[in-house]
PDB file of C-alpha atoms in Angstrom:
ATOM      1  CA  MET A   1      -0.064  -0.051   0.025  1.00 51.00           C
ATOM      2  CA  ILE A   2       1.374   3.311  -1.023  1.00 55.00           C
ATOM      3  CA  ARG A   3       1.578   5.795   1.754  1.00 68.00           C
ATOM      4  CA  PRO A   4       0.946   9.255   0.364  1.00 80.00           C
ATOM      5  CA  GLN A   5       2.696  12.385   2.077  1.00 87.00           C
ATOM      6  CA  ALA A   6      -0.593  13.946   2.908  1.00 94.00           C
ATOM      7  CA  LEU A   7      -2.115  10.810   4.694  1.00 96.00           C
ATOM      8  CA  PRO A   8      -1.175  12.050   8.277  1.00 96.00           C
ATOM      9  CA  SER A   9      -2.930  15.330   7.378  1.00 96.00           C
ATOM     10  CA  ALA A  10      -5.970  13.638   6.228  1.00 97.00           C
ATOM     11  CA  LEU A  11      -6.291  11.183   9.369  1.00 98.00           C
ATOM     12  CA  ALA A  12      -5.786  14.106  11.720  1.00 97.00           C
ATOM     13  CA  ALA A  13      -8.758  15.672  10.137  1.00 98.00           C
ATOM     14  CA  VAL A  14     -10.959  12.679  10.161  1.00 98.00           C
ATOM     15  CA  ARG A  15     -10.233  10.731  13.327  1.00 98.00           C
ATOM     16  CA  PRO A  16     -11.330  13.306  15.806  1.00 98.00           C
ATOM     17  CA  MET A  17     -14.970  13.286  13.995  1.00 98.00           C
ATOM     18  CA  VAL A  18     -15.138   9.648  14.416  1.00 97.00           C
ATOM     19  CA  VAL A  19     -14.819  10.018  18.164  1.00 96.00           C
ATOM     20  CA  GLU A  20     -16.929  13.036  18.556  1.00 96.00           C
ATOM     21  CA  ARG A  21     -19.946  12.194  16.158  1.00 94.00           C
ATOM     22  CA  ALA A  22     -22.225   9.182  15.814  1.00 93.00           C
ATOM     23  CA  GLY A  23     -23.354   7.693  12.817  1.00 95.00           C
ATOM     24  CA  ARG A  24     -21.735   7.167   9.306  1.00 98.00           C
ATOM     25  CA  LEU A  25     -19.368   9.841   8.304  1.00 98.00           C
ATOM     26  CA  ILE A  26     -18.811  10.826   4.636  1.00 99.00           C
ATOM     27  CA  VAL A  27     -15.515  12.155   3.867  1.00 99.00           C
ATOM     28  CA  GLY A  28     -15.201  14.029   0.556  1.00 99.00           C
ATOM     29  CA  LEU A  29     -11.650  14.426  -1.102  1.00 99.00           C
ATOM     30  CA  ALA A  30     -11.650  16.982  -4.165  1.00 98.00           C
ATOM     31  CA  GLY A  31      -8.776  18.140  -6.288  1.00 96.00           C
ATOM     32  CA  PRO A  32      -7.477  18.529 -10.092  1.00 95.00           C
ATOM     33  CA  PRO A  33      -6.861  15.631 -12.062  1.00 92.00           C
ATOM     34  CA  ALA A  34      -3.863  13.528 -11.183  1.00 88.00           C
ATOM     35  CA  ALA A  35      -3.462  15.147  -7.864  1.00 94.00           C
ATOM     36  CA  GLY A  36      -3.516  11.836  -6.288  1.00 94.00           C
ATOM     37  CA  LYS A  37      -6.895  11.647  -5.037  1.00 96.00           C
ATOM     38  CA  SER A  38      -7.664   7.963  -5.551  1.00 96.00           C
ATOM     39  CA  THR A  39      -4.324   6.833  -3.886  1.00 95.00           C
ATOM     40  CA  LEU A  40      -4.943   9.002  -1.019  1.00 97.00           C
ATOM     41  CA  ALA A  41      -8.669   8.074  -0.476  1.00 98.00           C
ATOM     42  CA  THR A  42      -7.493   4.326  -0.771  1.00 98.00           C
ATOM     43  CA  ALA A  43      -4.815   4.926   1.987  1.00 97.00           C
ATOM     44  CA  LEU A  44      -7.130   6.885   4.130  1.00 98.00           C
ATOM     45  CA  ALA A  45      -9.758   4.243   4.117  1.00 99.00           C
ATOM     46  CA  ALA A  46      -7.188   1.455   4.781  1.00 98.00           C
ATOM     47  CA  ALA A  47      -5.491   3.261   7.445  1.00 98.00           C
ATOM     48  CA  LEU A  48      -8.886   3.891   9.291  1.00 99.00           C
ATOM     49  CA  ASN A  49      -9.484   0.259   8.786  1.00 99.00           C
ATOM     50  CA  ASP A  50      -6.244  -0.679  10.347  1.00 98.00           C
ATOM     51  CA  GLY A  51      -7.286   1.400  13.318  1.00 97.00           C
ATOM     52  CA  GLY A  52     -10.563  -0.486  13.999  1.00 98.00           C
ATOM     53  CA  THR A  53     -13.078   1.813  11.895  1.00 98.00           C
ATOM     54  CA  ALA A  54     -14.564   0.386   9.189  1.00 99.00           C
ATOM     55  CA  ALA A  55     -14.155   2.456   6.107  1.00 99.00           C
ATOM     56  CA  VAL A  56     -14.348   2.170   2.281  1.00 99.00           C
ATOM     57  CA  ALA A  57     -13.312   4.541  -0.811  1.00 99.00           C
ATOM     58  CA  VAL A  58     -16.003   5.264  -3.106  1.00 99.00           C
ATOM     59  CA  PRO A  59     -15.072   7.067  -6.481  1.00 99.00           C
ATOM     60  CA  MET A  60     -16.880   9.771  -8.224  1.00 99.00           C
ATOM     61  CA  ASP A  61     -15.330   8.601 -11.318  1.00 98.00           C
ATOM     62  CA  GLY A  62     -17.664   5.514 -11.293  1.00 98.00           C
ATOM     63  CA  PHE A  63     -20.396   7.984 -12.477  1.00 99.00           C
ATOM     64  CA  HIS A  64     -18.374   8.582 -15.762  1.00 98.00           C
ATOM     65  CA  LEU A  65     -21.004   8.107 -18.817  1.00 99.00           C
ATOM     66  CA  ALA A  66     -20.387   5.307 -20.643  1.00 98.00           C
ATOM     67  CA  ASN A  67     -18.114   5.971 -23.853  1.00 98.00           C
ATOM     68  CA  ALA A  68     -21.028   4.896 -26.190  1.00 98.00           C
ATOM     69  CA  GLU A  69     -22.976   7.703 -24.658  1.00 98.00           C
ATOM     70  CA  LEU A  70     -20.433  10.367 -24.753  1.00 98.00           C
ATOM     71  CA  ASN A  71     -20.298   9.326 -28.410  1.00 98.00           C
ATOM     72  CA  ARG A  72     -23.929   9.787 -28.911  1.00 98.00           C
ATOM     73  CA  LEU A  73     -23.880  13.148 -27.195  1.00 98.00           C
ATOM     74  CA  GLY A  74     -20.696  14.145 -28.854  1.00 98.00           C
ATOM     75  CA  LEU A  75     -19.029  14.455 -25.729  1.00 97.00           C
ATOM     76  CA  ALA A  76     -16.146  12.076 -26.068  1.00 95.00           C
ATOM     77  CA  ASP A  77     -13.380  14.794 -26.567  1.00 90.00           C
ATOM     78  CA  ARG A  78     -14.637  16.347 -23.265  1.00 93.00           C
ATOM     79  CA  LYS A  79     -14.403  13.189 -21.203  1.00 93.00           C
ATOM     80  CA  GLY A  80     -13.905  14.366 -17.690  1.00 93.00           C
ATOM     81  CA  ALA A  81     -15.635  17.469 -17.841  1.00 95.00           C
ATOM     82  CA  PRO A  82     -18.687  17.837 -15.470  1.00 97.00           C
ATOM     83  CA  GLU A  83     -21.252  17.188 -18.204  1.00 98.00           C
ATOM     84  CA  THR A  84     -19.562  13.899 -18.913  1.00 98.00           C
ATOM     85  CA  PHE A  85     -20.950  12.497 -15.692  1.00 99.00           C
ATOM     86  CA  ASP A  86     -23.972  11.326 -14.109  1.00 99.00           C
ATOM     87  CA  ALA A  87     -23.921  13.825 -11.454  1.00 99.00           C
ATOM     88  CA  THR A  88     -27.442  13.374 -10.311  1.00 99.00           C
ATOM     89  CA  GLY A  89     -26.742   9.537  -9.887  1.00 99.00           C
ATOM     90  CA  TYR A  90     -23.834  10.442  -7.533  1.00 99.00           C
ATOM     91  CA  VAL A  91     -25.710  12.714  -5.467  1.00 99.00           C
ATOM     92  CA  ASN A  92     -28.360  10.084  -5.098  1.00 99.00           C
ATOM     93  CA  LEU A  93     -25.981   7.529  -3.995  1.00 99.00           C
ATOM     94  CA  LEU A  94     -24.382   9.937  -1.397  1.00 99.00           C
ATOM     95  CA  ARG A  95     -27.952  10.353   0.046  1.00 98.00           C
ATOM     96  CA  ARG A  96     -28.329   6.611   0.346  1.00 98.00           C
ATOM     97  CA  LEU A  97     -25.095   6.276   2.077  1.00 98.00           C
ATOM     98  CA  ARG A  98     -25.691   9.055   4.380  1.00 97.00           C
ATOM     99  CA  ALA A  99     -29.163   7.376   5.283  1.00 95.00           C
ATOM    100  CA  GLY A 100     -27.488   4.336   6.752  1.00 89.00           C
ATOM    101  CA  GLU A 101     -29.602   1.890   5.143  1.00 92.00           C
ATOM    102  CA  PRO A 102     -29.955  -1.619   6.794  1.00 96.00           C
ATOM    103  CA  SER A 103     -28.663  -3.537   4.078  1.00 97.00           C
ATOM    104  CA  THR A 104     -25.370  -3.218   1.592  1.00 98.00           C
ATOM    105  CA  VAL A 105     -25.306  -0.565  -0.930  1.00 98.00           C
ATOM    106  CA  TYR A 106     -23.285  -1.113  -4.008  1.00 99.00           C
ATOM    107  CA  ALA A 107     -21.336   1.555  -5.496  1.00 99.00           C
ATOM    108  CA  PRO A 108     -19.855   1.812  -9.196  1.00 99.00           C
ATOM    109  CA  THR A 109     -15.961   2.302  -9.917  1.00 98.00           C
ATOM    110  CA  PHE A 110     -14.010   3.387 -12.774  1.00 98.00           C
ATOM    111  CA  ASN A 111     -11.530   0.862 -14.573  1.00 96.00           C
ATOM    112  CA  ARG A 112      -9.010   2.740 -16.134  1.00 88.00           C
ATOM    113  CA  GLN A 113      -7.766  -0.336 -18.213  1.00 89.00           C
ATOM    114  CA  ILE A 114     -10.726  -0.379 -20.164  1.00 93.00           C
ATOM    115  CA  ASN A 115     -11.514   3.269 -19.627  1.00 91.00           C
ATOM    116  CA  GLU A 116     -15.222   2.643 -18.472  1.00 97.00           C
ATOM    117  CA  SER A 117     -17.339   2.578 -15.221  1.00 98.00           C
ATOM    118  CA  ILE A 118     -18.375  -0.507 -13.722  1.00 98.00           C
ATOM    119  CA  GLY A 119     -21.466  -0.904 -11.766  1.00 98.00           C
ATOM    120  CA  SER A 120     -22.049  -2.286  -8.322  1.00 98.00           C
ATOM    121  CA  ALA A 121     -18.438  -3.040  -8.083  1.00 98.00           C
ATOM    122  CA  ILE A 122     -17.912  -1.635  -4.493  1.00 99.00           C
ATOM    123  CA  PRO A 123     -20.101  -2.934  -1.414  1.00 99.00           C
ATOM    124  CA  VAL A 124     -20.670  -0.616   1.437  1.00 99.00           C
ATOM    125  CA  ALA A 125     -21.967  -2.552   4.209  1.00 98.00           C
ATOM    126  CA  PRO A 126     -24.139  -1.104   7.075  1.00 98.00           C
ATOM    127  CA  ASP A 127     -21.364  -1.378   9.647  1.00 98.00           C
ATOM    128  CA  VAL A 128     -18.881   0.972   7.669  1.00 98.00           C
ATOM    129  CA  ARG A 129     -18.510   4.045   9.736  1.00 98.00           C
ATOM    130  CA  VAL A 130     -16.444   6.121   7.175  1.00 99.00           C
ATOM    131  CA  VAL A 131     -16.981   6.453   3.351  1.00 99.00           C
ATOM    132  CA  VAL A 132     -14.163   8.258   1.668  1.00 99.00           C
ATOM    133  CA  THR A 133     -15.516   9.666  -1.607  1.00 99.00           C
ATOM    134  CA  GLU A 134     -13.107  11.335  -4.025  1.00 99.00           C
ATOM    135  CA  GLY A 135     -13.408  13.264  -7.515  1.00 98.00           C
ATOM    136  CA  ASN A 136     -12.932  16.264  -9.283  1.00 97.00           C
ATOM    137  CA  TYR A 137     -16.168  18.236  -8.666  1.00 98.00           C
ATOM    138  CA  LEU A 138     -17.210  17.624  -5.120  1.00 99.00           C
ATOM    139  CA  LEU A 139     -16.979  21.376  -4.291  1.00 99.00           C
ATOM    140  CA  LEU A 140     -18.620  22.540  -7.565  1.00 98.00           C
ATOM    141  CA  ASP A 141     -21.524  25.116  -7.174  1.00 98.00           C
ATOM    142  CA  THR A 142     -23.382  24.424 -10.239  1.00 97.00           C
ATOM    143  CA  PRO A 143     -26.399  22.500 -10.565  1.00 98.00           C
ATOM    144  CA  PRO A 144     -26.546  19.426  -9.914  1.00 98.00           C
ATOM    145  CA  TRP A 145     -23.109  19.398  -8.611  1.00 99.00           C
ATOM    146  CA  HIS A 146     -24.044  21.788  -5.940  1.00 98.00           C
ATOM    147  CA  GLU A 147     -26.157  19.104  -4.016  1.00 99.00           C
ATOM    148  CA  VAL A 148     -22.703  17.169  -3.155  1.00 99.00           C
ATOM    149  CA  ARG A 149     -21.303  19.558  -0.756  1.00 99.00           C
ATOM    150  CA  PRO A 150     -23.915  19.808   1.942  1.00 99.00           C
ATOM    151  CA  LEU A 151     -23.690  15.884   1.882  1.00 99.00           C
ATOM    152  CA  LEU A 152     -20.210  16.045   2.972  1.00 99.00           C
ATOM    153  CA  ASP A 153     -19.374  15.846   6.755  1.00 99.00           C
ATOM    154  CA  LEU A 154     -15.748  17.027   5.996  1.00 99.00           C
ATOM    155  CA  ALA A 155     -14.480  18.369   2.826  1.00 99.00           C
ATOM    156  CA  LEU A 156     -10.641  18.128   1.805  1.00 98.00           C
ATOM    157  CA  TYR A 157      -8.937  19.538  -1.099  1.00 98.00           C
ATOM    158  CA  LEU A 158      -5.775  17.756  -2.103  1.00 97.00           C
ATOM    159  CA  ASP A 159      -3.370  20.152  -4.309  1.00 94.00           C
ATOM    160  CA  ALA A 160      -0.109  19.199  -6.183  1.00 86.00           C
ATOM    161  CA  PRO A 161       2.461  20.704  -8.292  1.00 82.00           C
ATOM    162  CA  HIS A 162       1.469  21.335 -11.900  1.00 74.00           C
ATOM    163  CA  SER A 163       4.537  19.578 -13.235  1.00 74.00           C
ATOM    164  CA  THR A 164       3.678  16.689 -11.039  1.00 78.00           C
ATOM    165  CA  ARG A 165      -0.038  16.459 -12.271  1.00 79.00           C
ATOM    166  CA  HIS A 166       1.018  16.954 -15.874  1.00 66.00           C
ATOM    167  CA  SER A 167       3.610  14.149 -16.058  1.00 73.00           C
ATOM    168  CA  ALA A 168       0.981  11.925 -14.265  1.00 69.00           C
ATOM    169  CA  LEU A 169      -1.868  12.746 -16.903  1.00 69.00           C
ATOM    170  CA  VAL A 170       0.540  12.163 -19.784  1.00 71.00           C
ATOM    171  CA  ARG A 171       1.477   8.575 -18.357  1.00 77.00           C
ATOM    172  CA  ARG A 172      -2.307   7.990 -18.070  1.00 70.00           C
ATOM    173  CA  GLN A 173      -2.858   8.906 -21.786  1.00 67.00           C
ATOM    174  CA  LEU A 174      -0.192   6.950 -22.938  1.00 70.00           C
ATOM    175  CA  THR A 175      -1.331   3.825 -21.219  1.00 74.00           C
ATOM    176  CA  ARG A 176      -4.781   4.206 -22.943  1.00 72.00           C
ATOM    177  CA  GLY A 177      -2.815   4.011 -26.218  1.00 71.00           C
ATOM    178  CA  LEU A 178      -2.379   7.561 -27.314  1.00 68.00           C
ATOM    179  CA  SER A 179       0.702   9.005 -28.849  1.00 76.00           C
ATOM    180  CA  ARG A 180       3.261  10.921 -26.769  1.00 79.00           C
ATOM    181  CA  ASP A 181       2.120  14.186 -28.615  1.00 70.00           C
ATOM    182  CA  ALA A 182      -1.579  13.292 -28.286  1.00 69.00           C
ATOM    183  CA  ALA A 183      -1.139  12.510 -24.610  1.00 66.00           C
ATOM    184  CA  HIS A 184       0.407  15.595 -24.045  1.00 66.00           C
ATOM    185  CA  ALA A 185      -2.064  17.564 -25.981  1.00 68.00           C
ATOM    186  CA  TRP A 186      -4.991  16.076 -23.643  1.00 62.00           C
ATOM    187  CA  ALA A 187      -3.140  16.865 -20.715  1.00 58.00           C
ATOM    188  CA  GLY A 188      -2.596  20.516 -21.689  1.00 61.00           C
ATOM    189  CA  GLY A 189      -6.154  20.916 -23.232  1.00 67.00           C
ATOM    190  CA  SER A 190      -9.134  19.031 -21.917  1.00 74.00           C
ATOM    191  CA  ASP A 191      -7.533  18.129 -18.475  1.00 78.00           C
ATOM    192  CA  ALA A 192      -5.896  21.533 -18.047  1.00 81.00           C
ATOM    193  CA  ALA A 193      -9.271  23.337 -18.452  1.00 85.00           C
ATOM    194  CA  ASN A 194     -11.114  21.101 -15.888  1.00 90.00           C
ATOM    195  CA  ALA A 195      -8.074  21.751 -13.544  1.00 90.00           C
ATOM    196  CA  LYS A 196      -8.703  25.402 -13.684  1.00 91.00           C
ATOM    197  CA  LEU A 197     -12.371  24.993 -12.835  1.00 96.00           C
ATOM    198  CA  ILE A 198     -11.670  22.727 -10.063  1.00 96.00           C
ATOM    199  CA  GLU A 199      -9.004  25.115  -8.516  1.00 95.00           C
ATOM    200  CA  SER A 200     -11.639  27.607  -8.516  1.00 97.00           C
ATOM    201  CA  THR A 201     -13.848  25.550  -5.951  1.00 98.00           C
ATOM    202  CA  ARG A 202     -10.911  25.057  -3.270  1.00 96.00           C
ATOM    203  CA  ASP A 203     -12.186  27.782  -1.055  1.00 97.00           C
ATOM    204  CA  ARG A 204     -15.150  25.719  -0.331  1.00 98.00           C
ATOM    205  CA  ALA A 205     -13.208  22.715   1.522  1.00 98.00           C
ATOM    206  CA  ASP A 206     -12.735  22.556   5.056  1.00 98.00           C
ATOM    207  CA  GLU A 207      -9.181  21.929   4.704  1.00 97.00           C
ATOM    208  CA  ILE A 208      -6.372  21.924   2.048  1.00 96.00           C
ATOM    209  CA  LEU A 209      -3.679  19.241   1.636  1.00 97.00           C
ATOM    210  CA  ILE A 210      -0.602  19.551  -0.412  1.00 90.00           C
ATOM    211  CA  ARG A 211       0.834  16.646  -2.135  1.00 83.00           C
ATOM    212  CA  GLY A 212       4.795  16.663  -2.514  1.00 67.00           C
ATOM    213  CA  ALA A 213       6.486  16.498  -5.997  1.00 47.00           C
TER     214      ALA A 213
END
């Protein structure tokens, strides 16, 4: 398990809430593409589990629209932008998770190998105390994304140096089969535009975490 540099700060923010509050906590982790959100969310959930607090990581990316639907809508070249997600579906899942249903709730995930979402891949059992949900647009204030922030008990924002993120984004696109030039173009185009939008939402976070280079 990778131990991100920001993990101690994230744990310091979450653990007091586990002690002080009853019921399930929904912890949100926002930030620009390739800041390390998925890695930190997974590590945070694992650390909480190791400490005796049942936790699970649930990615917003599970609500990517299918590639076939993006093609139908003419949005394939915008994949990753706010309009390329089922935001309402994500909000509805968070509401179910907050409600603490007596049966297991299943959440979708995103598989980067096939570049598609996979439904009902993550079980959230009734005894899960902390749900760590991560994604780009948790703090966006435009409909329907504006419904996400009030559903979070704690909102963290993970930032990272531009050079670190750009390199990671290029590697991500190379694994999809893009040429190096195309990978750099995507990272500097669609992903860069999304990052600028996301960075404008950081003031809505309760705490800002910084990832090292």
